[in-house]
Short mmCIF file of C-alpha atoms in Angstrom, two decimals:
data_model
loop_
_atom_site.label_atom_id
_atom_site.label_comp_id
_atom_site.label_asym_id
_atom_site.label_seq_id
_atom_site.Cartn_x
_atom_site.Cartn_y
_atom_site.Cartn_z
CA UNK A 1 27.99 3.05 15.86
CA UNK A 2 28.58 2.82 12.43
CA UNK A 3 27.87 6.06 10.15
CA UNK A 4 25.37 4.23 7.83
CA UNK A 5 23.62 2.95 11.46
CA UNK A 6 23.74 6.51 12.52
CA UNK A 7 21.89 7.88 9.28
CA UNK A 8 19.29 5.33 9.42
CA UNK A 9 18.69 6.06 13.07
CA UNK A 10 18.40 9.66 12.50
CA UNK A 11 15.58 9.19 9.68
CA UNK A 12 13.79 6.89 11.90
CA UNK A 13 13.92 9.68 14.81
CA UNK A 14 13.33 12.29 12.44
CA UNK A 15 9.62 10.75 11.72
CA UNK A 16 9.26 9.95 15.23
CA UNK A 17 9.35 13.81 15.74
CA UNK A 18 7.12 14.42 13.03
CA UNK A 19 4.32 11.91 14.36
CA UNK A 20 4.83 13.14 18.09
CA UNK A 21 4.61 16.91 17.15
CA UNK A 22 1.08 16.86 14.99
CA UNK A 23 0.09 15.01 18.41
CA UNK A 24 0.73 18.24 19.86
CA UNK A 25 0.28 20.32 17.02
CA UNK A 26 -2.38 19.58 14.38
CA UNK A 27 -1.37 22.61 12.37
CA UNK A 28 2.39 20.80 11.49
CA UNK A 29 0.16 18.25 9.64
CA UNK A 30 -0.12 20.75 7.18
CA UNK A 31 3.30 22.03 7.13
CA UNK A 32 3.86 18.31 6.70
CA UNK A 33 2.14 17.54 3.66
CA UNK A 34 2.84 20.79 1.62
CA UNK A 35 6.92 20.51 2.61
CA UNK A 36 6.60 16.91 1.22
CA UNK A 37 5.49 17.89 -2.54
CA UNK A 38 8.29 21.37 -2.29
CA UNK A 39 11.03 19.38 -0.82
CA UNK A 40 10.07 16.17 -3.02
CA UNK A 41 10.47 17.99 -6.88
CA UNK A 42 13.37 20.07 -5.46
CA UNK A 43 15.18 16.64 -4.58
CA UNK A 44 14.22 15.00 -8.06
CA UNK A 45 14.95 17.43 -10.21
CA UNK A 46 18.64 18.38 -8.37
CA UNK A 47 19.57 14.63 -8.45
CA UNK A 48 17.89 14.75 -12.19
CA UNK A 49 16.65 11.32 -10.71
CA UNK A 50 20.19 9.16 -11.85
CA UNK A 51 18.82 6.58 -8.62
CA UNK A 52 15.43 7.02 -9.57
CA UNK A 53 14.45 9.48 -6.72
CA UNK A 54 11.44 9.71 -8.25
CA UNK A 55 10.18 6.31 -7.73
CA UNK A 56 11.16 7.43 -3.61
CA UNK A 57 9.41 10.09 -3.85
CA UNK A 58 6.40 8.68 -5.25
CA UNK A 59 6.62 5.93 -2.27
CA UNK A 60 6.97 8.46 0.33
CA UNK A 61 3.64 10.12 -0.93
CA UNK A 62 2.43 6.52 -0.39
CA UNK A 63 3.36 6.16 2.88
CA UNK A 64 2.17 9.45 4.06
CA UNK A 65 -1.47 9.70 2.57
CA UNK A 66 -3.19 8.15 4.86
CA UNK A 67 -1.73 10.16 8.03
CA UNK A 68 -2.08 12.69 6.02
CA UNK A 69 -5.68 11.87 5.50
CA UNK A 70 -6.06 11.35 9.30
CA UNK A 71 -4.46 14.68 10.72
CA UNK A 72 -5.57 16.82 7.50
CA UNK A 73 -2.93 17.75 6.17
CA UNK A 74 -3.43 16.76 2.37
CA UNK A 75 -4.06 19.99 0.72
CA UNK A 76 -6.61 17.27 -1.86
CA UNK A 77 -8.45 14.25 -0.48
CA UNK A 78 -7.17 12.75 -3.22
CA UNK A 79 -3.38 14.58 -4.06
CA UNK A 80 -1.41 11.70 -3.21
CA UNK A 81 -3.06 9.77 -6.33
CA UNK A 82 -2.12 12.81 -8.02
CA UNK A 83 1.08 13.56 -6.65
CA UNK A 84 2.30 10.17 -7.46
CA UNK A 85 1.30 10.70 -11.17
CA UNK A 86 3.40 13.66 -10.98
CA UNK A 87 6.65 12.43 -9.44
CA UNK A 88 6.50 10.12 -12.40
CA UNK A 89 5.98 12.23 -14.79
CA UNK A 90 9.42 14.76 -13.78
CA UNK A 91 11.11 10.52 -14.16
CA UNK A 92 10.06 10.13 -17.32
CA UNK A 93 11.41 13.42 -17.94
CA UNK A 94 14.65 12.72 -17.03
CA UNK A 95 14.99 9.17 -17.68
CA UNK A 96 11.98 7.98 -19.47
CA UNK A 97 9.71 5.89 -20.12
CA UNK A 98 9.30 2.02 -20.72
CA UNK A 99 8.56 1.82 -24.94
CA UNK A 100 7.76 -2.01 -24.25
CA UNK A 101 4.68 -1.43 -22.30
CA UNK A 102 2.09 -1.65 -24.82
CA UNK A 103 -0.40 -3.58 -22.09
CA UNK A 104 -0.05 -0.41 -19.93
CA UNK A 105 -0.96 1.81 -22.56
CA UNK A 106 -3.76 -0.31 -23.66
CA UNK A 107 -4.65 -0.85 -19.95
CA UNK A 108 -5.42 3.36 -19.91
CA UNK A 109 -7.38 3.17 -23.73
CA UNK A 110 -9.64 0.74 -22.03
CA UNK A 111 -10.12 3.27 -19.36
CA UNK A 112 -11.83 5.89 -21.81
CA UNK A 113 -14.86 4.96 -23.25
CA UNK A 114 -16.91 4.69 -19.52
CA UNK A 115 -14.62 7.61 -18.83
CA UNK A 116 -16.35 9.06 -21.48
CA UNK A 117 -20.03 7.86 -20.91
CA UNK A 118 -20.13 8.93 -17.79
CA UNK A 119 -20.62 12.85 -18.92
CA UNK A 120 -23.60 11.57 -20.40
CA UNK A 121 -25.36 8.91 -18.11
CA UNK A 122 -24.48 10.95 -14.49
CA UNK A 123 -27.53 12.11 -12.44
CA UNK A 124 -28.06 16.01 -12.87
CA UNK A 125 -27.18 17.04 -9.34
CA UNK A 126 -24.04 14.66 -9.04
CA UNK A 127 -20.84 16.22 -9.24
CA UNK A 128 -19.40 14.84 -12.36
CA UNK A 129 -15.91 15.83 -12.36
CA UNK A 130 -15.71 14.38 -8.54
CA UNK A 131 -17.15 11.52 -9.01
CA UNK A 132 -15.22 10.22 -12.09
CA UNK A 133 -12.19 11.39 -10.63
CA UNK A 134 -12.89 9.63 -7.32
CA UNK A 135 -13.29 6.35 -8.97
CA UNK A 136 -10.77 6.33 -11.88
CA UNK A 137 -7.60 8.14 -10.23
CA UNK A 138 -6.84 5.03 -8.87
CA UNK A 139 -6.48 2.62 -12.27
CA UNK A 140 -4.08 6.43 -13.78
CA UNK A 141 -2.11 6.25 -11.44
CA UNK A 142 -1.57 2.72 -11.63
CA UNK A 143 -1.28 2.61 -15.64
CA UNK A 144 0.90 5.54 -15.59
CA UNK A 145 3.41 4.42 -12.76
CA UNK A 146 3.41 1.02 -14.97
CA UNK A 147 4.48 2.79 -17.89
CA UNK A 148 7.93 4.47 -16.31
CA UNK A 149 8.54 0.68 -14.16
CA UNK A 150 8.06 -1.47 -17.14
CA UNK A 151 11.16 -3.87 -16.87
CA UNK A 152 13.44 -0.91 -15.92
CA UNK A 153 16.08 -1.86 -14.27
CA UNK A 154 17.10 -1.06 -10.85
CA UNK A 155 19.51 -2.43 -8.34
CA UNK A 156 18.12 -4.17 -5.47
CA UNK A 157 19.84 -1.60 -3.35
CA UNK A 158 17.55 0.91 -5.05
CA UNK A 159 14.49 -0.81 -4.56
CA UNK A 160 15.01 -1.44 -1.05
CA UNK A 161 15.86 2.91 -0.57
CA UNK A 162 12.29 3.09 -2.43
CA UNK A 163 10.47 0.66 -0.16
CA UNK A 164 12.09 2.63 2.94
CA UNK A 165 10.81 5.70 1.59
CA UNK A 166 7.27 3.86 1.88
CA UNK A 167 8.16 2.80 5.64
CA UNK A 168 9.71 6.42 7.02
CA UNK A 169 6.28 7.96 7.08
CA UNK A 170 4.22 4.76 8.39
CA UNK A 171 6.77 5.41 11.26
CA UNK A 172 5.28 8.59 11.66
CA UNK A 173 1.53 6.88 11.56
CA UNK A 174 2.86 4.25 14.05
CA UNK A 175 3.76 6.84 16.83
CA UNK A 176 1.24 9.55 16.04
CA UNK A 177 -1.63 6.40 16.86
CA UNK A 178 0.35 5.65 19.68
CA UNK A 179 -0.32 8.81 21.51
CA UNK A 180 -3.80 9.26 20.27
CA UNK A 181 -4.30 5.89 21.84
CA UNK A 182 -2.47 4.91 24.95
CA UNK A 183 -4.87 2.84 26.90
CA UNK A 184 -6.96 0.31 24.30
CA UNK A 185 -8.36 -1.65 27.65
CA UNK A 186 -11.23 0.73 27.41
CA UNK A 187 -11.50 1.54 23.68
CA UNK A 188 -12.22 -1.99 22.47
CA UNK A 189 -15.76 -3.45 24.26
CA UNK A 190 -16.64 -5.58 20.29
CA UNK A 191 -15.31 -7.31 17.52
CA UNK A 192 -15.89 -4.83 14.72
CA UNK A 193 -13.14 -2.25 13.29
CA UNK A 194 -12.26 0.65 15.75
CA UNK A 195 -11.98 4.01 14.80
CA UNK A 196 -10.96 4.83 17.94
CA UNK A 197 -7.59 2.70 17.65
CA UNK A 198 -7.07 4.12 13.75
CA UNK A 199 -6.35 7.73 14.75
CA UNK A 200 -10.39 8.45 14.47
CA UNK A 201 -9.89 7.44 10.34
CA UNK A 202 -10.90 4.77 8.40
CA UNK A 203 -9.80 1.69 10.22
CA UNK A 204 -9.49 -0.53 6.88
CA UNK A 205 -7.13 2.50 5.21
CA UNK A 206 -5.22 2.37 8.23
CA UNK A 207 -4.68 -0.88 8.53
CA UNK A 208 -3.92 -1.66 5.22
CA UNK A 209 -0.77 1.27 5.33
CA UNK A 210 -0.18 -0.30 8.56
CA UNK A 211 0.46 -4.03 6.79
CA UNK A 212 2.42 -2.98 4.41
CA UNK A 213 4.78 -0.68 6.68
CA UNK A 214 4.84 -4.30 8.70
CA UNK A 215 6.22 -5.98 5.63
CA UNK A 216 8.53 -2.66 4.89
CA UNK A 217 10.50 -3.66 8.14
CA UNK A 218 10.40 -7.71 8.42
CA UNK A 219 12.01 -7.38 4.64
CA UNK A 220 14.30 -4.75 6.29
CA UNK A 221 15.07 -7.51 9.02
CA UNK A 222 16.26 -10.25 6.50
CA UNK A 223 17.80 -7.80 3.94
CA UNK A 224 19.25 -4.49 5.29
CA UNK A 225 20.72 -5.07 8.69
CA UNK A 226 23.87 -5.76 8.46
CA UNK A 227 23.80 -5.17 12.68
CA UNK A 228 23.15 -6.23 15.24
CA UNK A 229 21.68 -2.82 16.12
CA UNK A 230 19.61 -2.55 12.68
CA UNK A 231 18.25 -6.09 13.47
CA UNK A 232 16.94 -4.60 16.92
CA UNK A 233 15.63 -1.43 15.69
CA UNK A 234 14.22 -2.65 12.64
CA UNK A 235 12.09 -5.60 14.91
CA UNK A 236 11.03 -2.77 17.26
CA UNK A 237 9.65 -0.91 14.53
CA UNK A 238 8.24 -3.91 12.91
CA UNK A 239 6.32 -5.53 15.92
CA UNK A 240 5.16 -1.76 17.24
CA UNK A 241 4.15 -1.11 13.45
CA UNK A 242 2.08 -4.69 13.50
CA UNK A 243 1.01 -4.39 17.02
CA UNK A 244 -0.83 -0.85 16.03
CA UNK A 245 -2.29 -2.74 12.94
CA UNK A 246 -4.09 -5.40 14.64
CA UNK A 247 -5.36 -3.61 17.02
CA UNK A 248 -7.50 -1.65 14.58
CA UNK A 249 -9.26 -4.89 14.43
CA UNK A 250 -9.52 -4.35 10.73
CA UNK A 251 -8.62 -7.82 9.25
CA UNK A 252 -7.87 -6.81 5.60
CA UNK A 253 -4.55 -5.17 5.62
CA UNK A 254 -3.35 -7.37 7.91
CA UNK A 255 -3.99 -10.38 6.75
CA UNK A 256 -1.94 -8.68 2.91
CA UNK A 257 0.84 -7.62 5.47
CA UNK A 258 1.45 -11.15 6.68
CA UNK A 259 1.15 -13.34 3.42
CA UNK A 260 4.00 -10.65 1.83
CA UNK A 261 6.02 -11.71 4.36
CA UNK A 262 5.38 -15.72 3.87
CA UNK A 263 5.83 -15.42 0.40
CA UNK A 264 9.01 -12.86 0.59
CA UNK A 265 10.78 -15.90 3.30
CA UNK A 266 9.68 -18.45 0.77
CA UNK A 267 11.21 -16.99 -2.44
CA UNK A 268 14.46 -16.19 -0.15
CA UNK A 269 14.02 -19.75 0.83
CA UNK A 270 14.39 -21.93 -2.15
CA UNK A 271 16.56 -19.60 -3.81
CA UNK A 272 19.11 -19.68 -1.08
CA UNK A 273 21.80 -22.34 -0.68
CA UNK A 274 22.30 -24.19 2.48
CA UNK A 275 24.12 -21.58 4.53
CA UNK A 276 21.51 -19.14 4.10
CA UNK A 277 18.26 -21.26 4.69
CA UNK A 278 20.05 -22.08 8.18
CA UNK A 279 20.43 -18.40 8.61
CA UNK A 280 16.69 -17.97 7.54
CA UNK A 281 15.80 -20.89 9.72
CA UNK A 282 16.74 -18.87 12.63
CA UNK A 283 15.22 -15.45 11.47
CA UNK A 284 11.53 -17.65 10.56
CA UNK A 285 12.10 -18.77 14.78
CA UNK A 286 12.53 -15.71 16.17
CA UNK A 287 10.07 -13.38 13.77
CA UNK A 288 7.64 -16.51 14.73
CA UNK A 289 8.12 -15.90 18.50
CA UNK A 290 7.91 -12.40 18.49
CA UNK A 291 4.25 -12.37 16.78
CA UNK A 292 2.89 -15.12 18.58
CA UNK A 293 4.30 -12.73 21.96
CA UNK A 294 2.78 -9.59 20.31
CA UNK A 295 -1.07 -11.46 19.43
CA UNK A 296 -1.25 -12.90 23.28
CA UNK A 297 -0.25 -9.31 24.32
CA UNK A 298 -2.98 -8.00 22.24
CA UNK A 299 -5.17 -11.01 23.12
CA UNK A 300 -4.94 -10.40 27.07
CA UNK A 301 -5.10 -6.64 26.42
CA UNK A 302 -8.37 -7.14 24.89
CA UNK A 303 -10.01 -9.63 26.65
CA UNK A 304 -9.53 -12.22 23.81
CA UNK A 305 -11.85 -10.02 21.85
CA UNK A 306 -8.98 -10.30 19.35
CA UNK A 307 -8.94 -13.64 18.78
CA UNK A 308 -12.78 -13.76 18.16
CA UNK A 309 -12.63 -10.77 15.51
CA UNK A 310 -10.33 -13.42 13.51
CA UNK A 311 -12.37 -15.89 14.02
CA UNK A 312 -15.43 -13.97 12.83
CA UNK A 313 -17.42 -14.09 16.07
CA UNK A 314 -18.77 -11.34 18.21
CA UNK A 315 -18.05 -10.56 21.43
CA UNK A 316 -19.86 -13.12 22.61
CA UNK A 317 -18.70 -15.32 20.86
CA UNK A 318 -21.16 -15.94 18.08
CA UNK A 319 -20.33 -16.38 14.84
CA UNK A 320 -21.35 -13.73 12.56
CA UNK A 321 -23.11 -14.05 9.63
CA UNK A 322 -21.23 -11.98 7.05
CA UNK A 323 -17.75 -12.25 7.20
CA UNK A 324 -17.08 -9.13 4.89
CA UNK A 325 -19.68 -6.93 7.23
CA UNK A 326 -22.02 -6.57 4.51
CA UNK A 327 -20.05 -5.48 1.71
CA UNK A 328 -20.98 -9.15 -0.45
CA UNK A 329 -24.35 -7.27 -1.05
CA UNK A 330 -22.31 -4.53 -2.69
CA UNK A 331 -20.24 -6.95 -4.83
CA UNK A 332 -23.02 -8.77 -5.88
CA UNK A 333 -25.02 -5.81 -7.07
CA UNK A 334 -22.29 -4.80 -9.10
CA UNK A 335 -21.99 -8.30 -10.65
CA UNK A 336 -25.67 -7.98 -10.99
CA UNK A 337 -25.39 -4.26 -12.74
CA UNK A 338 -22.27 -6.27 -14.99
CA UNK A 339 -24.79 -8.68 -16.56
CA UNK A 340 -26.90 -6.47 -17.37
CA UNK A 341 -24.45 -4.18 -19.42
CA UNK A 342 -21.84 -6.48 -20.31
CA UNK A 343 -20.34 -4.20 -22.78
CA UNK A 344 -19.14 -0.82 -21.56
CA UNK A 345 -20.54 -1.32 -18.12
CA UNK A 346 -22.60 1.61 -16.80
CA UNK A 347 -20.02 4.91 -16.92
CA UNK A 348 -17.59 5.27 -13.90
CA UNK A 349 -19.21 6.64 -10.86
CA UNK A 350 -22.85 5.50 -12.24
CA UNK A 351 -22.64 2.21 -10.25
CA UNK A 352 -23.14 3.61 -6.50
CA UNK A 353 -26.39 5.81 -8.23
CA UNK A 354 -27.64 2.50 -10.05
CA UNK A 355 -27.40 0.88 -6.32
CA UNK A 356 -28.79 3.40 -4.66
CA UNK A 357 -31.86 3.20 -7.08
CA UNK A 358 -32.60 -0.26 -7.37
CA UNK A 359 -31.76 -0.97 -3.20
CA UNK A 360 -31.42 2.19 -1.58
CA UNK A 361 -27.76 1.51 -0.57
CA UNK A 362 -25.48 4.20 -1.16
CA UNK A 363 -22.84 2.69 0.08
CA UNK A 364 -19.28 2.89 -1.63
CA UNK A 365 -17.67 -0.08 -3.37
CA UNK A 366 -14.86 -1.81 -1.41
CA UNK A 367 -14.19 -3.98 -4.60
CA UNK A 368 -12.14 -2.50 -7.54
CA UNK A 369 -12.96 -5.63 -8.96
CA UNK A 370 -16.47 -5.98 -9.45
CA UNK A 371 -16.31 -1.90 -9.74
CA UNK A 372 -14.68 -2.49 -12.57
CA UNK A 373 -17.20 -4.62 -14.09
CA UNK A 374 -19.69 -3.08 -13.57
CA UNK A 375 -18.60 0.47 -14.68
CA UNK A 376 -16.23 -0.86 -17.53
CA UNK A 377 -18.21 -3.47 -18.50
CA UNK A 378 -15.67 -6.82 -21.01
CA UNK A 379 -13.28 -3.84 -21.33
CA UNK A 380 -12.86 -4.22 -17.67
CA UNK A 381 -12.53 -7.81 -17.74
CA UNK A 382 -10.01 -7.32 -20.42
CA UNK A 383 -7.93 -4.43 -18.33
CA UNK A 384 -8.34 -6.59 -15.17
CA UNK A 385 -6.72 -9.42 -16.89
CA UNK A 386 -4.07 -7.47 -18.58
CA UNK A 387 -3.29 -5.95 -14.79
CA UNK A 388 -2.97 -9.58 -13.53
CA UNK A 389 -0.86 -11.77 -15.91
CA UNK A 390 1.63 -9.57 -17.34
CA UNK A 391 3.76 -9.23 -13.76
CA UNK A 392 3.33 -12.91 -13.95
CA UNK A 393 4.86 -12.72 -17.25
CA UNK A 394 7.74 -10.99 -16.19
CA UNK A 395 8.50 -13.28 -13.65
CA UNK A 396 8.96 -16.05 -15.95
CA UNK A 397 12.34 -13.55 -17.31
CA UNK A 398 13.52 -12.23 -14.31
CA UNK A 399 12.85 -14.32 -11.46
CA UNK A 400 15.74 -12.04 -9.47
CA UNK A 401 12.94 -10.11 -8.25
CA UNK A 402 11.90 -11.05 -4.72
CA UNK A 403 9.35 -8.14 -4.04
CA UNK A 404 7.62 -9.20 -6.96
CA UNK A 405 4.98 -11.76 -6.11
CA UNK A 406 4.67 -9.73 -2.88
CA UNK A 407 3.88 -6.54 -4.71
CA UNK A 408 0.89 -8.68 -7.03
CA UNK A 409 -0.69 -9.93 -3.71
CA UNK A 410 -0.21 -6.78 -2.09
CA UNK A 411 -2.55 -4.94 -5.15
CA UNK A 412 -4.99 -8.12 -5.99
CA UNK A 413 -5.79 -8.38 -2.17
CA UNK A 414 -6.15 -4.76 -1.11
CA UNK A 415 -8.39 -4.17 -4.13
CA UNK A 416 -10.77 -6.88 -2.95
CA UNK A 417 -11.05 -5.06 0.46
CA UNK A 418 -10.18 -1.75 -0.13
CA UNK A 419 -10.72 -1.10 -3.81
CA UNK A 420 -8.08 1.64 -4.87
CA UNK A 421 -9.35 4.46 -2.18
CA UNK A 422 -5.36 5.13 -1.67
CA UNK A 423 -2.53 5.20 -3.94
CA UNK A 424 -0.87 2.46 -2.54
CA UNK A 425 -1.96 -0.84 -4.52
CA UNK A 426 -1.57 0.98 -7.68
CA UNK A 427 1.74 2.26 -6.63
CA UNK A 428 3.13 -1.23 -5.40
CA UNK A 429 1.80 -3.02 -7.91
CA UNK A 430 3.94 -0.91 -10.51
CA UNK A 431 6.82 -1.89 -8.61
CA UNK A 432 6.19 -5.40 -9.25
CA UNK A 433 7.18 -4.52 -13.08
CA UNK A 434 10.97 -3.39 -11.82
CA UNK A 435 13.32 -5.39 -13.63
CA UNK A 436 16.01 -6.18 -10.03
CA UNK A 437 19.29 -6.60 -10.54
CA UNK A 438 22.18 -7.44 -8.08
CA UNK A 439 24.87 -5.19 -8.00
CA UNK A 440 25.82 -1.61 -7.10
CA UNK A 441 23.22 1.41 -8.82
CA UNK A 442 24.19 2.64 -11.96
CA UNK A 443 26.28 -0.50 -13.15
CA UNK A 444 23.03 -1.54 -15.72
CA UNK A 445 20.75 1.47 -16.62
CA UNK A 446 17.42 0.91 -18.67
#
């Protein structure tokens, strides 16, 4: 075995035994998630981040919060938000910022002003610092991650080291799922989302980590296995990583996981010559086999129950009503709550109390969307657009980049489900701003 294969086994083994021993002991959770932030800043600043270790960093935090959330072991419900903000902060330090990313910096002016009403407009008894923080750490962390990836430039070595520093930890999810849930024969009896197959979390945060640790290792398929032995262990880990995600029977991050993949095989596609669209003829079969094996395993595990949550039916069969289990009555609320202050919205964190008094639903947005308008008002319209069209932008000058239409679908899907409850969209969407070369790291610095 080759020494690189070696390494890359031991990391993947190395996570294993994390996942397997908070099984057994809770309390290493813990150990887990502090070691993480100490081990993190002492690697940063020793390698005074010349590879941009902080950028891995910051995507290890990604790929741990939600396990982290699950076994608590996040010293902060929301610390990896944070802890992101802060691994870029000790990168700019060392190598910078981006002084062409006016939109970003805009982006976080047009933050303020609801930022600012809401220390006026906030019920009494509501905890204001929470509650803002809650609902606007997401679109920081995002606006200040875009600031350091603004068209810097990084070899596509480098950004495939920082997506594996995503995919280590959802290793760790993967097996640590796997021995909270054995046996799903007699877990799943419906259609809806199982919290008994997401590690007794959040099945739609778990899935969503879930599809993009999925992507993490098909890309790792195509790009980084040089073996036959890395095309073997990165497919085991791939189709055990998607296996656990469906079986949450949480559609959402799924559904993300698979169209980065399509759209990842399709850029590769037409932008490789004959030779190589033969090769990724072949990889397109077997990947193709593999999931259809993996869905009728799931299928006949579950008493086709599968097929019917996809389909949108319950377990007997009937189509449901709602295909978004009730959150379009949230959305349009907030659409509602938009027209009527079409301005500067109502203050962030007011929304869920205007809800709450007008229909007695206190329920949580799952739409940073139509959050957005309705707590932000045009100057959410305005940061919503700037969020969307200036990756598009850059792909127009560097089409090199084959993560980055995968990273925009990534954020503008997960939102729509999700809204930005975990770091992750705004984290992968700033990688969508890289500027990707080909070559060995450090032969172009920004």
């Amino acid at each position: 075995m080759k020494k690189e294969d070696l390494l890359y086994l031991n990391l993947i083994l190395f996570h294993v035994g994390i996942g397997f021993l908070v099984y057994l002991f809770p309390f290493v959770s813990k150990i887990y998630g502090y070691a993480i932030f100490i081990f993190g800043i002492y690697y940063v600043i020793k390698n005074k981040n010349r590879h941009n270790e902080a950028l891995f960093m910051a995507a290890y935090i990604v790929g741990s919060e939600v396990f982290l959330r699950m076994t608590h072991g996040n010293p902060l419900y929301e610390i990896s938000k944070y802890g992101v903000i802060v691994f870029i902060f000790i990168g700019m330090y060392f190598s910078g910022f981006s002084k062409q990313a006016i939109p970003y910096w805009l982006f976080l002016l047009l933050l303020v002003p609801s930022v600012v009403m809401s220390g006026f407009v906030l019920d009494f008894d509501t905890n204001i610092k929470n509650s803002i923080a809650f609902n606007i750490s997401g679109p920081v962390c995002l606006g200040v991650a875009s600031l350091y990836t603004f068209r810097r430039k990084i070899s596509l070595v480098e950004m495939n080291f920082i997506l594996l520093g995503m995919g280590l930890p959802i290793v760790t999810t993967m097996v640590y799922l796997t021995f909270y849930t054995p046996n799903i024969r007699d877990l799943i009896t419906g259609t809806q989302s199982s919290f008994e197959t997401s590690g007794g979390y959040g099945p739609n945060q778990v899935a969503t980590i879930l599809g993009l640790g999925m992507f993490v290792f098909f890309s790792r398929i195509i790009l980084e296995s040089r073996t036959k032995f890395l095309i073997f262990l990165n497919l085991f880990l791939a189709l055990n990583i998607t296996y656990r995600g469906l079986i949450t029977f949480s559609r959402g991050g799924m559904i993300t996981g698979f169209l980065m993949i399509i759209l990842l095989l399709l850029f590769l596609y037409f932008k490789s010559n004959y030779k190589g669209k033969v090769k990724l003829n072949y990889i397109i079969v077997i990947i193709a086999i593999v999931l259809v094996a993996t869905w009728g395993y799931i299928s006949f595990q579950t008493g086709g129950l599968i097929d019917k949550r996809y389909a949108n039916q319950d377990s007997a069969g009937r189509v449901k009503e709602s295909k978004f289990t009730g959150r379009e009555q949230v959305a349009e609320n907030e659409i509602d709550t938009f027209l009527k202050n079409p301005i500067f919205g109502v203050g962030v964190g007011k929304g869920v109390e205007v809800r709450l008094a007008e229909t007695g639903d206190s329920t949580l947005s799952h739409d940073e969307i139509t959050r957005m308008l309705a707590e932000h008002g045009s100057l959410g319209i305005i940061g919503l657009l700037i969020l969307f069209f200036t990756p598009l932008f850059l792909y127009l000058e560097n089409k090199f980049n084959m993560y980055l239409l995968c990273c925009v679908a990534f954020w503008f899907l997960t939102i729509n489900h999700a809204a930005m409850r975990t770091a992750a969209p705004a984290f992968v969407y700033s990688l969508s701003l890289l500027n990707v070369y080909l070559g060995k790291p450090g032969e172009v610095r920004s």
